[in-house]
C-alpha positions as a printed Julia matrix, in Angstrom:
132×3 Matrix{Float64}:
  -91.61  162.34  46.04
  -89.51  162.88  42.81
  -86.68  165.3   43.24
  -88.61  167.84  41.05
  -91.31  168.38  43.66
  -88.72  169.05  46.31
  -87.63  172.27  44.71
  -90.46  173.18  42.83
  -93.0   175.03  45.23
  -94.65  176.25  41.87
  -95.91  172.99  41.57
  -98.22  173.55  44.36
  -96.93  170.76  46.51
  -96.89  172.01  50.01
  -94.0   171.37  52.67
  -96.21  169.3   54.63
  -97.02  167.05  51.43
  -93.37  166.63  51.05
  -93.03  165.54  54.89
  -95.81  163.04  54.57
  -94.28  161.66  51.39
  -90.93  161.14  53.19
  -92.57  159.42  56.17
  -94.49  157.19  53.89
  -91.29  156.54  51.97
  -89.42  155.43  55.26
  -92.28  153.42  56.46
  -92.78  151.58  53.16
  -88.87  150.71  52.82
  -89.62  148.55  56.02
  -91.84  146.4   53.95
  -88.98  144.67  52.28
  -87.48  143.52  55.63
  -87.36  139.76  56.14
  -90.3   138.59  58.16
  -89.58  137.81  61.76
  -89.91  134.41  63.61
  -90.39  136.53  66.74
  -93.63  135.47  68.5
  -96.59  137.91  67.65
  -96.93  139.35  71.18
  -93.39  140.02  71.63
  -93.01  141.69  68.19
  -96.04  143.76  69.23
  -94.47  144.66  72.59
  -91.11  145.57  70.97
  -92.79  147.73  68.09
  -95.07  149.66  70.72
  -91.82  150.28  73.0
  -89.99  151.56  70.13
  -92.91  153.91  69.13
  -93.39  155.25  72.33
  -89.44  155.89  72.58
  -89.23  157.34  69.16
  -91.77  160.09  69.56
  -91.57  163.4   71.04
  -93.86  164.46  73.93
  -95.74  166.87  71.64
  -95.92  164.72  68.55
  -98.29  165.55  65.77
 -101.17  162.98  65.01
  -99.28  162.76  61.66
  -95.9   161.95  63.26
  -97.65  159.35  65.76
  -99.49  157.49  63.14
  -96.99  157.47  60.15
  -94.01  156.31  62.47
  -92.37  153.2   61.12
  -92.91  151.09  64.43
  -96.79  152.28  64.28
  -97.16  151.39  60.64
  -95.57  147.88  61.19
  -98.12  147.34  64.05
 -100.99  148.23  61.5
  -99.12  145.65  58.98
  -99.48  143.03  61.38
 -102.97  143.14  60.5
 -106.29  141.9   62.31
 -104.36  139.61  64.74
 -103.09  143.03  66.48
 -106.58  144.12  67.56
 -106.54  142.04  70.52
 -102.76  142.91  71.39
 -103.71  146.69  71.02
 -106.99  146.39  73.13
 -105.04  144.65  75.82
 -102.35  147.44  75.65
 -105.13  150.15  75.83
 -106.4   148.39  79.08
 -102.99  148.6   80.74
 -101.78  151.91  79.3
 -104.23  154.08  77.58
 -102.32  155.68  74.36
 -103.15  156.85  70.81
 -104.05  153.57  69.27
 -107.12  155.04  67.87
 -106.02  155.32  64.28
 -104.44  151.75  64.15
 -107.94  150.35  65.65
 -109.87  152.3   63.05
 -107.87  151.08  60.32
 -107.73  147.3   61.2
 -111.49  147.15  62.42
 -113.25  149.68  59.82
 -114.96  151.61  62.69
 -114.72  154.26  64.82
 -116.78  153.76  67.96
 -115.55  157.32  69.65
 -118.39  159.63  70.17
 -117.94  163.22  68.88
 -117.97  164.65  72.49
 -114.78  162.46  73.68
 -112.6   163.55  70.56
 -109.44  164.99  72.31
 -110.03  163.39  75.56
 -107.55  160.26  75.65
 -109.3   158.55  78.57
 -112.94  158.87  77.33
 -111.84  157.85  73.63
 -110.11  154.73  75.31
 -113.29  153.93  77.16
 -115.19  154.07  74.01
 -112.78  151.71  72.47
 -112.92  149.32  75.13
 -116.56  149.54  75.2
 -116.55  148.41  71.53
 -113.93  145.93  72.28
 -115.99  144.08  75.15
 -119.22  144.09  72.86
 -117.32  142.41  70.26
 -115.51  139.72  72.16
 -112.26  141.51  72.82
């Protein structure tokens, strides 16, 4: 976000908008890094572990999904879907946004929102029905 927005609260730009912009800038800077020759599954595991280590115990949804490692997992594209699904089977976690972005669907029923285990079960049911 241009510097003028950072200091000009009169422009109507909220502090949270500035924080989102800063997170996006940090994540997008990584898109210029060289492509790794690391095997995909290994790259995914490294990014997932970095994501888990880097977040706080009470991270906001925004902080979880805008973190650089999470965004780099999404950037892997659809090949990341089976890796995420397998990870969810072993260790349920907040992979819902990444799966939604990568698949274009959200199989979580509204009554399950906020319940990590139930949301994971909804995604795993979807995965089984769709060949994952």
